[in-house]
mmCIF file of C-alpha atoms in Angstrom:
data_model
loop_
_atom_site.group_PDB
_atom_site.id
_atom_site.type_symbol
_atom_site.label_atom_id
_atom_site.label_comp_id
_atom_site.label_asym_id
_atom_site.label_seq_id
_atom_site.Cartn_x
_atom_site.Cartn_y
_atom_site.Cartn_z
ATOM 1 C CA MET A 245 26.120 142.996 -2.213
ATOM 2 C CA ASN A 246 24.024 146.113 -2.293
ATOM 3 C CA THR A 247 20.289 145.385 -1.725
ATOM 4 C CA ASN A 248 19.042 149.123 -1.723
ATOM 5 C CA PRO A 249 16.375 149.670 -4.374
ATOM 6 C CA ARG A 250 17.400 151.268 -7.569
ATOM 7 C CA LEU A 251 15.199 153.920 -8.850
ATOM 8 C CA LEU A 252 15.100 155.634 -12.363
ATOM 9 C CA ILE A 253 14.023 159.412 -12.403
ATOM 10 C CA ALA A 254 12.887 160.910 -15.386
ATOM 11 C CA ASP A 255 12.450 164.499 -15.817
ATOM 12 C CA ASP A 256 13.493 167.313 -18.136
ATOM 13 C CA ASP A 257 13.461 170.099 -15.488
ATOM 14 C CA ASP A 258 16.937 170.086 -14.010
ATOM 15 C CA GLN A 259 16.122 171.530 -10.769
ATOM 16 C CA ILE A 260 13.232 168.971 -9.908
ATOM 17 C CA ARG A 261 15.142 166.100 -11.272
ATOM 18 C CA ASP A 262 18.258 167.170 -9.275
ATOM 19 C CA LEU A 263 16.309 167.869 -6.152
ATOM 20 C CA LEU A 264 14.278 164.312 -6.627
ATOM 21 C CA VAL A 265 17.923 162.739 -6.878
ATOM 22 C CA PHE A 266 19.490 164.279 -3.856
ATOM 23 C CA ASP A 267 16.206 163.476 -1.723
ATOM 24 C CA ILE A 268 15.688 159.850 -2.783
ATOM 25 C CA GLN A 269 19.467 159.380 -2.551
ATOM 26 C CA SER A 270 19.456 160.807 0.837
ATOM 27 C CA SER A 271 16.637 158.244 1.627
ATOM 28 C CA GLY A 272 18.709 155.323 0.959
ATOM 29 C CA TYR A 273 17.992 154.526 -2.618
ATOM 30 C CA ILE A 274 20.192 154.126 -5.517
ATOM 31 C CA THR A 275 19.452 156.414 -8.526
ATOM 32 C CA ASP A 276 19.852 156.695 -11.993
ATOM 33 C CA SER A 277 18.321 159.773 -13.843
ATOM 34 C CA ALA A 278 17.307 160.681 -17.564
ATOM 35 C CA GLN A 279 16.300 164.065 -18.953
ATOM 36 C CA ASP A 280 14.563 163.376 -21.960
ATOM 37 C CA GLY A 281 11.971 160.257 -22.912
ATOM 38 C CA GLU A 282 14.254 158.439 -25.347
ATOM 39 C CA THR A 283 16.914 158.124 -22.831
ATOM 40 C CA ALA A 284 14.450 157.168 -20.002
ATOM 41 C CA LEU A 285 12.948 154.406 -22.150
ATOM 42 C CA LYS A 286 16.579 153.087 -23.294
ATOM 43 C CA LYS A 287 17.524 152.903 -19.504
ATOM 44 C CA ALA A 288 14.530 151.445 -18.307
ATOM 45 C CA LEU A 289 14.795 148.647 -20.924
ATOM 46 C CA GLU A 290 18.322 148.095 -20.338
ATOM 47 C CA ASN A 291 18.567 147.933 -16.582
ATOM 48 C CA ASP A 292 16.675 146.334 -13.799
ATOM 49 C CA TYR A 293 14.769 149.022 -11.638
ATOM 50 C CA ASP A 294 12.696 148.701 -8.516
ATOM 51 C CA LEU A 295 10.886 151.623 -9.396
ATOM 52 C CA ILE A 296 10.639 154.220 -12.092
ATOM 53 C CA ILE A 297 9.582 157.916 -11.700
ATOM 54 C CA LEU A 298 8.517 159.755 -14.932
ATOM 55 C CA ASP A 299 7.776 163.157 -15.926
ATOM 56 C CA VAL A 300 4.864 163.389 -18.553
ATOM 57 C CA MET A 301 6.088 166.445 -20.540
ATOM 58 C CA MET A 302 9.533 165.397 -21.745
ATOM 59 C CA PRO A 303 11.415 166.105 -25.205
ATOM 60 C CA LYS A 304 11.894 163.276 -27.831
ATOM 61 C CA MET A 305 9.172 160.991 -26.049
ATOM 62 C CA ASN A 306 6.487 161.846 -23.472
ATOM 63 C CA GLY A 307 5.719 160.073 -20.395
ATOM 64 C CA TYR A 308 2.811 158.268 -21.605
ATOM 65 C CA ASP A 309 4.689 156.775 -24.669
ATOM 66 C CA VAL A 310 7.438 155.995 -22.401
ATOM 67 C CA CYS A 311 5.555 154.206 -19.934
ATOM 68 C CA LYS A 312 3.258 152.333 -22.464
ATOM 69 C CA ASN A 313 6.812 150.967 -24.014
ATOM 70 C CA ILE A 314 8.004 149.915 -20.803
ATOM 71 C CA ARG A 315 4.913 148.005 -20.205
ATOM 72 C CA LEU A 316 5.452 146.020 -23.234
ATOM 73 C CA VAL A 317 8.680 144.493 -21.990
ATOM 74 C CA LYS A 318 8.329 144.927 -18.239
ATOM 75 C CA PRO A 319 4.819 144.518 -16.827
ATOM 76 C CA ASP A 320 5.930 144.228 -13.132
ATOM 77 C CA VAL A 321 8.196 147.255 -12.501
ATOM 78 C CA PRO A 322 6.211 150.068 -10.678
ATOM 79 C CA ILE A 323 5.919 153.178 -12.363
ATOM 80 C CA LEU A 324 5.167 156.438 -10.637
ATOM 81 C CA MET A 325 4.159 159.406 -12.890
ATOM 82 C CA LEU A 326 5.032 163.205 -11.944
ATOM 83 C CA THR A 327 3.222 165.978 -14.047
ATOM 84 C CA ALA A 328 1.785 169.275 -14.097
ATOM 85 C CA LYS A 329 -1.191 168.188 -15.828
ATOM 86 C CA GLY A 330 -3.578 167.288 -13.072
ATOM 87 C CA SER A 331 -7.027 166.652 -14.763
ATOM 88 C CA LEU A 332 -9.068 163.576 -14.464
ATOM 89 C CA GLN A 333 -8.423 162.744 -18.146
ATOM 90 C CA ASP A 334 -4.751 163.274 -17.783
ATOM 91 C CA LYS A 335 -4.736 160.878 -14.879
ATOM 92 C CA THR A 336 -6.895 158.470 -16.497
ATOM 93 C CA GLU A 337 -4.484 158.539 -19.619
ATOM 94 C CA GLY A 338 -1.555 158.036 -17.429
ATOM 95 C CA PHE A 339 -3.352 154.836 -15.757
ATOM 96 C CA ASP A 340 -4.464 153.356 -18.950
ATOM 97 C CA VAL A 341 -0.723 153.076 -20.406
ATOM 98 C CA GLY A 342 0.153 151.459 -17.049
ATOM 99 C CA ALA A 343 1.151 153.746 -14.575
ATOM 100 C CA ASP A 344 0.673 152.612 -10.870
ATOM 101 C CA ASP A 345 0.723 155.970 -9.181
ATOM 102 C CA TYR A 346 0.414 159.604 -10.352
ATOM 103 C CA LEU A 347 1.503 162.877 -8.589
ATOM 104 C CA VAL A 348 0.597 166.393 -9.655
ATOM 105 C CA LYS A 349 3.257 169.324 -9.600
ATOM 106 C CA PRO A 350 3.981 171.027 -7.536
ATOM 107 C CA PHE A 351 4.516 168.568 -5.138
ATOM 108 C CA GLU A 352 6.306 168.062 -1.507
ATOM 109 C CA ILE A 353 9.105 165.667 -1.584
ATOM 110 C CA GLN A 354 7.716 163.915 1.206
ATOM 111 C CA GLU A 355 4.704 162.984 -0.690
ATOM 112 C CA VAL A 356 7.151 161.550 -3.438
ATOM 113 C CA LEU A 357 8.849 159.679 -0.696
ATOM 114 C CA LEU A 358 5.597 158.273 0.807
ATOM 115 C CA ARG A 359 4.304 156.919 -2.733
ATOM 116 C CA THR A 360 7.804 155.826 -3.457
ATOM 117 C CA ARG A 361 7.836 153.579 -0.236
ATOM 118 C CA ALA A 362 4.224 152.323 -0.714
ATOM 119 C CA LEU A 363 4.966 151.112 -4.267
ATOM 120 C CA LEU A 364 8.260 149.630 -3.323
ATOM 121 C CA ARG A 365 6.879 147.814 -0.421
ATOM 122 C CA ARG A 366 3.702 146.446 -2.610
ATOM 123 C CA ASN A 367 6.205 145.227 -5.264
ATOM 124 C CA VAL A 368 8.296 143.547 -2.690
ATOM 125 C CA LYS A 369 5.143 141.884 -1.406
ATOM 126 C CA SER A 370 4.082 140.456 -4.652
ATOM 127 C CA SER A 371 7.842 139.220 -5.518
ATOM 128 C CA GLN A 372 7.640 137.584 -2.220
ATOM 129 C CA SER A 373 4.691 135.311 -3.015
ATOM 130 C CA PRO A 374 5.310 131.627 -2.756
ATOM 131 C CA GLU A 375 6.738 130.460 -6.048
ATOM 132 C CA LYS A 376 3.881 129.309 -8.434
ATOM 133 C CA GLU A 377 1.093 130.045 -6.048
ATOM 134 C CA ILE A 378 -2.178 129.821 -7.593
ATOM 135 C CA LEU A 379 -5.286 131.714 -6.060
ATOM 136 C CA ARG A 380 -8.310 130.322 -7.361
ATOM 137 C CA ALA A 381 -11.908 131.368 -6.629
ATOM 138 C CA GLY A 382 -14.875 130.103 -9.174
ATOM 139 C CA ASP A 383 -14.088 131.153 -12.600
ATOM 140 C CA ILE A 384 -10.944 133.245 -11.619
ATOM 141 C CA GLN A 385 -7.568 132.020 -10.968
ATOM 142 C CA ILE A 386 -4.509 134.360 -10.513
ATOM 143 C CA LEU A 387 -0.912 133.267 -10.803
ATOM 144 C CA ALA A 388 1.130 135.251 -8.187
ATOM 145 C CA ASP A 389 4.728 134.662 -9.482
ATOM 146 C CA SER A 390 3.622 135.840 -13.101
ATOM 147 C CA LEU A 391 0.998 138.427 -12.201
ATOM 148 C CA GLU A 392 -1.365 136.909 -14.804
ATOM 149 C CA VAL A 393 -5.025 136.247 -14.216
ATOM 150 C CA MET A 394 -7.137 133.614 -15.923
ATOM 151 C CA VAL A 395 -10.962 133.595 -16.163
ATOM 152 C CA LEU A 396 -12.320 130.568 -17.587
ATOM 153 C CA ASP A 397 -10.255 130.187 -21.087
ATOM 154 C CA LYS A 398 -9.142 134.075 -21.043
ATOM 155 C CA LYS A 399 -5.708 135.122 -19.743
ATOM 156 C CA ALA A 400 -4.220 138.337 -19.324
ATOM 157 C CA LYS A 401 -1.195 139.911 -17.841
ATOM 158 C CA LEU A 402 -1.990 142.284 -14.845
ATOM 159 C CA THR A 403 0.053 145.142 -13.670
ATOM 160 C CA PRO A 404 1.313 145.230 -9.936
ATOM 161 C CA THR A 405 -1.765 147.480 -8.913
ATOM 162 C CA GLU A 406 -4.334 145.329 -10.821
ATOM 163 C CA PHE A 407 -2.948 142.297 -9.139
ATOM 164 C CA GLU A 408 -3.116 144.053 -5.646
ATOM 165 C CA ILE A 409 -6.560 144.917 -6.163
ATOM 166 C CA LEU A 410 -7.607 141.845 -7.469
ATOM 167 C CA TYR A 411 -5.953 139.837 -4.757
ATOM 168 C CA CYS A 412 -7.513 142.210 -1.930
ATOM 169 C CA LEU A 413 -10.820 141.349 -3.413
ATOM 170 C CA MET A 414 -10.312 137.669 -3.556
ATOM 171 C CA GLN A 415 -9.354 137.757 0.201
ATOM 172 C CA HIS A 416 -12.917 139.308 0.713
ATOM 173 C CA LEU A 417 -15.005 137.384 -1.583
ATOM 174 C CA ASN A 418 -18.770 138.086 -2.154
ATOM 175 C CA LYS A 419 -18.466 140.975 0.242
ATOM 176 C CA PRO A 420 -18.379 144.675 -0.342
ATOM 177 C CA VAL A 421 -14.732 145.924 -0.189
ATOM 178 C CA SER A 422 -14.695 149.933 0.835
ATOM 179 C CA LEU A 423 -12.598 152.249 -1.202
ATOM 180 C CA ALA A 424 -11.007 153.197 1.852
ATOM 181 C CA VAL A 425 -9.847 149.406 2.558
ATOM 182 C CA LEU A 426 -8.708 149.327 -0.992
ATOM 183 C CA LEU A 427 -6.470 152.695 -0.699
ATOM 184 C CA ASP A 428 -5.037 151.190 2.793
ATOM 185 C CA GLU A 429 -4.419 147.573 1.693
ATOM 186 C CA VAL A 430 -3.189 148.246 -2.024
ATOM 187 C CA TRP A 431 -1.661 151.807 -1.598
ATOM 188 C CA GLY A 432 -0.672 151.901 2.020
ATOM 189 C CA TYR A 433 -2.360 155.550 2.485
ATOM 190 C CA GLY A 434 -5.458 157.296 1.208
ATOM 191 C CA SER A 435 -7.191 160.656 0.484
ATOM 192 C CA ASP A 436 -10.313 161.627 -1.115
ATOM 193 C CA GLU A 437 -8.585 162.584 -4.213
ATOM 194 C CA ASP A 438 -7.023 159.025 -4.539
ATOM 195 C CA VAL A 439 -10.551 157.493 -5.052
ATOM 196 C CA ARG A 440 -10.522 158.292 -8.588
ATOM 197 C CA MET A 441 -7.189 156.411 -8.831
ATOM 198 C CA VAL A 442 -8.843 153.560 -7.443
ATOM 199 C CA ARG A 443 -11.721 153.649 -9.876
ATOM 200 C CA VAL A 444 -9.509 153.976 -12.894
ATOM 201 C CA HIS A 445 -7.370 150.909 -12.083
ATOM 202 C CA VAL A 446 -10.403 149.001 -11.265
ATOM 203 C CA GLY A 447 -11.718 149.962 -14.647
ATOM 204 C CA GLY A 448 -8.410 148.735 -16.231
ATOM 205 C CA LEU A 449 -8.795 145.584 -14.246
ATOM 206 C CA ARG A 450 -12.451 144.906 -15.495
ATOM 207 C CA GLN A 451 -11.285 145.232 -19.117
ATOM 208 C CA LYS A 452 -9.244 142.251 -18.369
ATOM 209 C CA ILE A 453 -11.664 140.212 -16.597
ATOM 210 C CA GLU A 454 -14.705 140.868 -18.059
ATOM 211 C CA GLU A 455 -16.363 139.860 -21.465
ATOM 212 C CA ASP A 456 -18.205 143.358 -21.170
ATOM 213 C CA SER A 457 -16.695 145.595 -18.696
ATOM 214 C CA ARG A 458 -20.083 147.835 -18.801
ATOM 215 C CA ASN A 459 -22.052 144.946 -17.526
ATOM 216 C CA PRO A 460 -19.748 142.978 -15.309
ATOM 217 C CA LYS A 461 -20.346 139.512 -14.284
ATOM 218 C CA TYR A 462 -17.655 139.288 -11.408
ATOM 219 C CA LEU A 463 -16.391 142.608 -10.122
ATOM 220 C CA HIS A 464 -19.177 144.876 -9.231
ATOM 221 C CA THR A 465 -19.664 148.538 -7.884
ATOM 222 C CA VAL A 466 -21.481 148.431 -4.747
ATOM 223 C CA THR A 467 -22.680 151.941 -4.402
ATOM 224 C CA ASN A 468 -21.408 154.413 -1.952
ATOM 225 C CA VAL A 469 -19.216 151.710 -0.550
ATOM 226 C CA GLY A 470 -16.673 150.421 -3.217
ATOM 227 C CA TYR A 471 -16.441 146.938 -4.871
ATOM 228 C CA LYS A 472 -17.117 143.185 -4.618
ATOM 229 C CA LEU A 473 -16.035 140.346 -6.369
ATOM 230 C CA THR A 474 -18.422 137.294 -7.290
ATOM 231 C CA PRO A 475 -15.977 134.675 -8.960
ATOM 232 C CA PHE A 476 -18.919 132.454 -10.042
ATOM 233 C CA GLY A 477 -20.411 135.335 -11.797
ATOM 234 C CA ALA A 478 -23.463 135.811 -9.605
ATOM 235 C CA ALA A 479 -25.947 138.519 -10.763
ATOM 236 C CA GLU A 480 -25.393 141.657 -9.010
ATOM 237 C CA GLU A 481 -27.069 145.208 -9.413
ATOM 238 C CA ASN A 482 -24.482 147.878 -10.649
#
């Protein structure tokens, strides 16, 4: 039985798509491909992939809409978005619809492979958590096998990235966790540019665990450091 990870690569640029397929297959992965958004969504929903790589600007359906529709059915599959649109607003839109990571074109293929390996490694780590393991601290509990969080009587589904961020913060309760540590433990790599990515994902996590994300009770910003989780809702300065 072949246990190599299976990836879907969706990009309407034939040259880029063929390059990605060749290099990713050369790295030992199995690949399917799609050249438009509708085909990508159909394949993503009909097959089980370990990772999906999505271009943003595709015919028939853009990558944001593809990602959003995948997340409605398959919240656990890691999604890496590739695009020529590199503004903070574009990245934020990608993360808001559920992307786990974001690379701007033109990119080095080694960077794609680095991020692919990091996302796959993180997903394997999540899937190997003990069945029905419940991690609880104060008002917050997360159910590892379903990637759900419960805060008092409010339940929400987390993306794999949000789960890993919350899991990391729960290992350091009531202590500041730096952006560098989050990048290393959650993504497995980091750079100054990736700090924005952390902030966007933390913002999404806050939306799910806080009653008022602008005045957080649990997930606090520690100025010039990173973030701190106070699961009993201790008052903090933001």
